[in-house]
């Protein structure tokens, strides 16, 4: 994440890019499984991710399956 732009790369390929805190971001959330009607608390959390300081944490997650991570690189963008 750099200045609200999120880029996901996998195997050196850009797989998705989106921009936080924009009307388009809010629309993507509203059309997702985390819509305001279905999950109001999740919608609010995701729509205001980073809070007023626009900062937060990096997390890795799985959905109950075995998962392995290797060669994870985090680059600070300035």
CSV table of N, CA and C in Angstrom, one decimal:
chain,number,residue,atom,x,y,z
A,1,UNK,N,0.9,-1.2,0.0
A,1,UNK,CA,0.0,0.0,0.0
A,1,UNK,C,0.9,1.2,0.0
A,2,UNK,N,0.7,2.1,-0.9
A,2,UNK,CA,1.4,3.4,-1.0
A,2,UNK,C,0.4,4.5,-1.4
A,3,UNK,N,0.2,5.4,-0.5
A,3,UNK,CA,-0.7,6.5,-0.7
A,3,UNK,C,-2.0,6.0,-1.2
A,4,UNK,N,-2.5,5.0,-0.6
A,4,UNK,CA,-3.9,4.5,-0.9
A,4,UNK,C,-3.9,3.5,-2.1
A,5,UNK,N,-2.9,3.3,-2.8
A,5,UNK,CA,-2.9,2.3,-3.9
A,5,UNK,C,-2.4,1.0,-3.4
A,6,UNK,N,-3.2,0.0,-3.6
A,6,UNK,CA,-2.8,-1.4,-3.2
A,6,UNK,C,-2.5,-2.2,-4.4
A,7,UNK,N,-1.3,-2.8,-4.4
A,7,UNK,CA,-0.9,-3.7,-5.5
A,7,UNK,C,-0.5,-5.0,-4.9
A,8,UNK,N,-1.1,-6.1,-5.5
A,8,UNK,CA,-0.8,-7.5,-5.1
A,8,UNK,C,0.0,-8.1,-6.2
A,9,UNK,N,1.2,-8.6,-5.9
A,9,UNK,CA,2.0,-9.3,-6.8
A,9,UNK,C,2.2,-10.7,-6.4
A,10,UNK,N,2.1,-11.6,-7.3
A,10,UNK,CA,2.4,-13.0,-7.0
A,10,UNK,C,3.3,-13.6,-8.1
A,11,UNK,N,4.4,-14.2,-7.8
A,11,UNK,CA,5.3,-14.7,-8.7
A,11,UNK,C,5.7,-13.6,-9.7
A,12,UNK,N,6.0,-12.4,-9.2
A,12,UNK,CA,6.5,-11.3,-10.0
A,12,UNK,C,5.4,-10.8,-11.1
A,13,UNK,N,4.2,-11.1,-10.8
A,13,UNK,CA,3.1,-10.7,-11.7
A,13,UNK,C,2.1,-9.9,-10.9
A,14,UNK,N,1.7,-8.7,-11.5
A,14,UNK,CA,0.7,-7.9,-10.8
A,14,UNK,C,-0.7,-8.6,-11.0
A,15,UNK,N,-1.3,-9.1,-9.9
A,15,UNK,CA,-2.5,-9.8,-10.1
A,15,UNK,C,-3.8,-8.9,-9.8
A,16,UNK,N,-3.6,-7.9,-9.0
A,16,UNK,CA,-4.7,-6.9,-8.7
A,16,UNK,C,-4.2,-5.6,-8.2
A,17,UNK,N,-4.9,-4.6,-8.5
A,17,UNK,CA,-4.5,-3.2,-8.1
A,17,UNK,C,-5.8,-2.4,-7.8
A,18,UNK,N,-5.9,-1.8,-6.7
A,18,UNK,CA,-7.0,-0.9,-6.4
A,18,UNK,C,-6.6,0.2,-5.5
A,19,UNK,N,-7.5,1.2,-5.3
A,19,UNK,CA,-7.2,2.4,-4.6
A,19,UNK,C,-8.2,2.6,-3.5
A,20,UNK,N,-7.6,2.6,-2.3
A,20,UNK,CA,-8.4,2.8,-1.0
A,20,UNK,C,-9.0,4.2,-0.9
A,21,UNK,N,-10.1,4.3,-0.1
A,21,UNK,CA,-10.7,5.6,0.3
A,21,UNK,C,-11.2,6.4,-0.9
A,22,UNK,N,-11.6,5.7,-1.9
A,22,UNK,CA,-12.2,6.4,-3.1
A,22,UNK,C,-13.7,5.9,-3.3
A,23,UNK,N,-14.5,6.6,-4.0
A,23,UNK,CA,-15.8,6.1,-4.3
A,23,UNK,C,-15.8,4.7,-5.0
A,24,UNK,N,-14.8,4.5,-5.8
A,24,UNK,CA,-14.7,3.2,-6.5
A,24,UNK,C,-14.5,2.1,-5.4
A,25,UNK,N,-13.7,2.4,-4.4
A,25,UNK,CA,-13.4,1.4,-3.4
A,25,UNK,C,-14.7,1.1,-2.6
A,26,UNK,N,-15.4,2.1,-2.3
A,26,UNK,CA,-16.7,1.9,-1.5
A,26,UNK,C,-17.6,1.1,-2.4
A,27,UNK,N,-17.7,1.3,-3.7
A,27,UNK,CA,-18.5,0.5,-4.6
A,27,UNK,C,-18.1,-0.9,-4.6
A,28,UNK,N,-16.8,-1.2,-4.7
A,28,UNK,CA,-16.3,-2.5,-4.7
A,28,UNK,C,-16.7,-3.3,-3.5
A,29,UNK,N,-16.6,-2.6,-2.3
A,29,UNK,CA,-17.0,-3.2,-1.1
A,29,UNK,C,-18.5,-3.5,-1.1
A,30,UNK,N,-19.3,-2.6,-1.5
A,30,UNK,CA,-20.7,-2.7,-1.5
A,30,UNK,C,-21.2,-3.9,-2.4
A,31,UNK,N,-20.4,-4.1,-3.5
A,31,UNK,CA,-20.8,-5.2,-4.4
A,31,UNK,C,-20.1,-6.6,-4.0
A,32,UNK,N,-19.4,-6.6,-2.9
A,32,UNK,CA,-18.7,-7.8,-2.4
A,32,UNK,C,-19.6,-8.5,-1.4
A,33,UNK,N,-19.0,-9.6,-0.9
A,33,UNK,CA,-19.7,-10.3,0.2
A,33,UNK,C,-19.7,-9.5,1.5
A,34,UNK,N,-19.0,-8.4,1.6
A,34,UNK,CA,-18.9,-7.6,2.8
A,34,UNK,C,-19.8,-6.4,2.6
A,35,UNK,N,-20.9,-6.4,1.9
A,35,UNK,CA,-21.7,-5.3,1.7
A,35,UNK,C,-22.3,-4.8,3.0
A,36,UNK,N,-22.7,-3.5,3.0
A,36,UNK,CA,-23.1,-2.9,4.2
A,36,UNK,C,-24.4,-3.6,4.8
A,37,UNK,N,-25.2,-4.1,3.9
A,37,UNK,CA,-26.4,-4.8,4.4
A,37,UNK,C,-26.1,-6.1,5.0
A,38,UNK,N,-25.2,-6.9,4.4
A,38,UNK,CA,-24.9,-8.2,5.0
A,38,UNK,C,-24.0,-8.2,6.2
A,39,UNK,N,-22.9,-7.4,6.1
A,39,UNK,CA,-21.9,-7.3,7.2
A,39,UNK,C,-21.6,-5.9,7.5
A,40,UNK,N,-22.5,-5.1,8.2
A,40,UNK,CA,-22.2,-3.7,8.5
A,40,UNK,C,-20.9,-3.4,9.2
A,41,UNK,N,-20.6,-4.2,10.2
A,41,UNK,CA,-19.3,-3.9,10.9
A,41,UNK,C,-18.1,-4.1,10.0
A,42,UNK,N,-18.1,-5.2,9.2
A,42,UNK,CA,-17.0,-5.5,8.3
A,42,UNK,C,-16.9,-4.4,7.3
A,43,UNK,N,-18.0,-4.0,6.8
A,43,UNK,CA,-18.1,-2.9,5.7
A,43,UNK,C,-17.5,-1.6,6.3
A,44,UNK,N,-17.8,-1.3,7.5
A,44,UNK,CA,-17.3,-0.1,8.1
A,44,UNK,C,-15.8,-0.2,8.3
A,45,UNK,N,-15.4,-1.3,8.8
A,45,UNK,CA,-13.9,-1.5,9.1
A,45,UNK,C,-13.1,-1.4,7.8
A,46,UNK,N,-13.6,-2.1,6.7
A,46,UNK,CA,-12.9,-2.1,5.5
A,46,UNK,C,-12.9,-0.8,4.8
A,47,UNK,N,-14.1,-0.1,4.9
A,47,UNK,CA,-14.2,1.2,4.2
A,47,UNK,C,-13.4,2.3,4.9
A,48,UNK,N,-13.0,2.1,6.1
A,48,UNK,CA,-12.2,3.0,6.9
A,48,UNK,C,-10.8,2.4,7.3
A,49,UNK,N,-10.4,1.4,6.5
A,49,UNK,CA,-9.2,0.7,6.8
A,49,UNK,C,-8.0,1.7,7.0
A,50,UNK,N,-7.2,1.4,8.0
A,50,UNK,CA,-6.1,2.3,8.3
A,50,UNK,C,-6.5,3.4,9.3
A,51,UNK,N,-7.7,3.6,9.5
A,51,UNK,CA,-8.2,4.7,10.4
A,51,UNK,C,-7.8,6.1,10.0
A,52,UNK,N,-7.9,7.0,10.8
A,52,UNK,CA,-7.6,8.4,10.4
A,52,UNK,C,-6.1,8.6,10.1
A,53,UNK,N,-5.2,7.8,10.6
A,53,UNK,CA,-3.8,8.0,10.3
A,53,UNK,C,-3.4,7.2,9.1
A,54,UNK,N,-4.3,6.4,8.5
A,54,UNK,CA,-4.0,5.6,7.3
A,54,UNK,C,-2.8,4.7,7.5
A,55,UNK,N,-2.8,4.0,8.6
A,55,UNK,CA,-1.7,3.1,8.9
A,55,UNK,C,-2.3,1.8,9.5
A,56,UNK,N,-1.5,0.7,9.5
A,56,UNK,CA,-2.0,-0.5,10.1
A,56,UNK,C,-1.0,-1.6,10.1
A,57,UNK,N,-1.4,-2.8,9.9
A,57,UNK,CA,-0.6,-4.0,10.1
A,57,UNK,C,-0.6,-4.8,8.8
A,58,UNK,N,0.4,-5.6,8.6
A,58,UNK,CA,0.4,-6.6,7.5
A,58,UNK,C,0.1,-8.0,8.2
A,59,UNK,N,-0.8,-8.7,7.5
A,59,UNK,CA,-1.3,-10.0,8.0
A,59,UNK,C,-1.3,-11.0,6.9
A,60,UNK,N,-1.0,-12.3,7.3
A,60,UNK,CA,-1.2,-13.4,6.4
A,60,UNK,C,-2.3,-14.3,7.0
A,61,UNK,N,-3.1,-14.8,6.1
A,61,UNK,CA,-4.2,-15.6,6.6
A,61,UNK,C,-4.4,-16.8,5.8
A,62,UNK,N,-5.1,-17.8,6.4
A,62,UNK,CA,-5.5,-19.0,5.7
A,62,UNK,C,-7.0,-19.2,6.0
A,63,UNK,N,-7.6,-20.2,5.4
A,63,UNK,CA,-9.0,-20.5,5.7
A,63,UNK,C,-9.1,-21.9,6.1
A,64,UNK,N,-8.2,-22.4,7.0
A,64,UNK,CA,-8.3,-23.7,7.5
A,64,UNK,C,-7.5,-24.8,6.8
A,65,UNK,N,-6.9,-24.4,5.7
A,65,UNK,CA,-6.0,-25.4,5.0
A,65,UNK,C,-4.6,-25.1,5.4
A,66,UNK,N,-3.7,-26.1,5.1
A,66,UNK,CA,-2.3,-26.0,5.3
A,66,UNK,C,-1.8,-24.9,4.3
A,67,UNK,N,-0.9,-24.1,4.8
A,67,UNK,CA,-0.4,-23.0,4.0
A,67,UNK,C,1.1,-22.8,4.3
A,68,UNK,N,1.9,-22.5,3.3
A,68,UNK,CA,3.3,-22.3,3.5
A,68,UNK,C,3.7,-21.0,2.8
A,69,UNK,N,4.5,-20.2,3.5
A,69,UNK,CA,5.0,-19.0,3.0
A,69,UNK,C,6.5,-19.0,2.9
A,70,UNK,N,7.1,-18.5,1.8
A,70,UNK,CA,8.5,-18.4,1.7
A,70,UNK,C,8.9,-17.2,0.8
A,71,UNK,N,10.1,-16.7,1.0
A,71,UNK,CA,10.6,-15.6,0.2
A,71,UNK,C,9.6,-14.4,0.2
A,72,UNK,N,9.1,-14.1,1.3
A,72,UNK,CA,8.3,-12.9,1.5
A,72,UNK,C,9.1,-11.7,1.5
A,73,UNK,N,8.9,-10.7,0.7
A,73,UNK,CA,9.6,-9.5,0.6
A,73,UNK,C,8.7,-8.3,0.8
A,74,UNK,N,9.0,-7.4,1.7
A,74,UNK,CA,8.2,-6.2,2.0
A,74,UNK,C,9.1,-5.1,1.7
A,75,UNK,N,8.7,-4.2,0.8
A,75,UNK,CA,9.5,-3.1,0.3
A,75,UNK,C,8.8,-1.8,0.8
A,76,UNK,N,9.5,-1.0,1.5
A,76,UNK,CA,9.0,0.3,1.9
A,76,UNK,C,9.1,1.3,0.7
A,77,UNK,N,7.9,1.8,0.3
A,77,UNK,CA,7.8,2.7,-0.8
A,77,UNK,C,7.8,4.2,-0.2
A,78,UNK,N,8.7,5.0,-0.8
A,78,UNK,CA,8.7,6.4,-0.3
A,78,UNK,C,8.6,7.3,-1.5
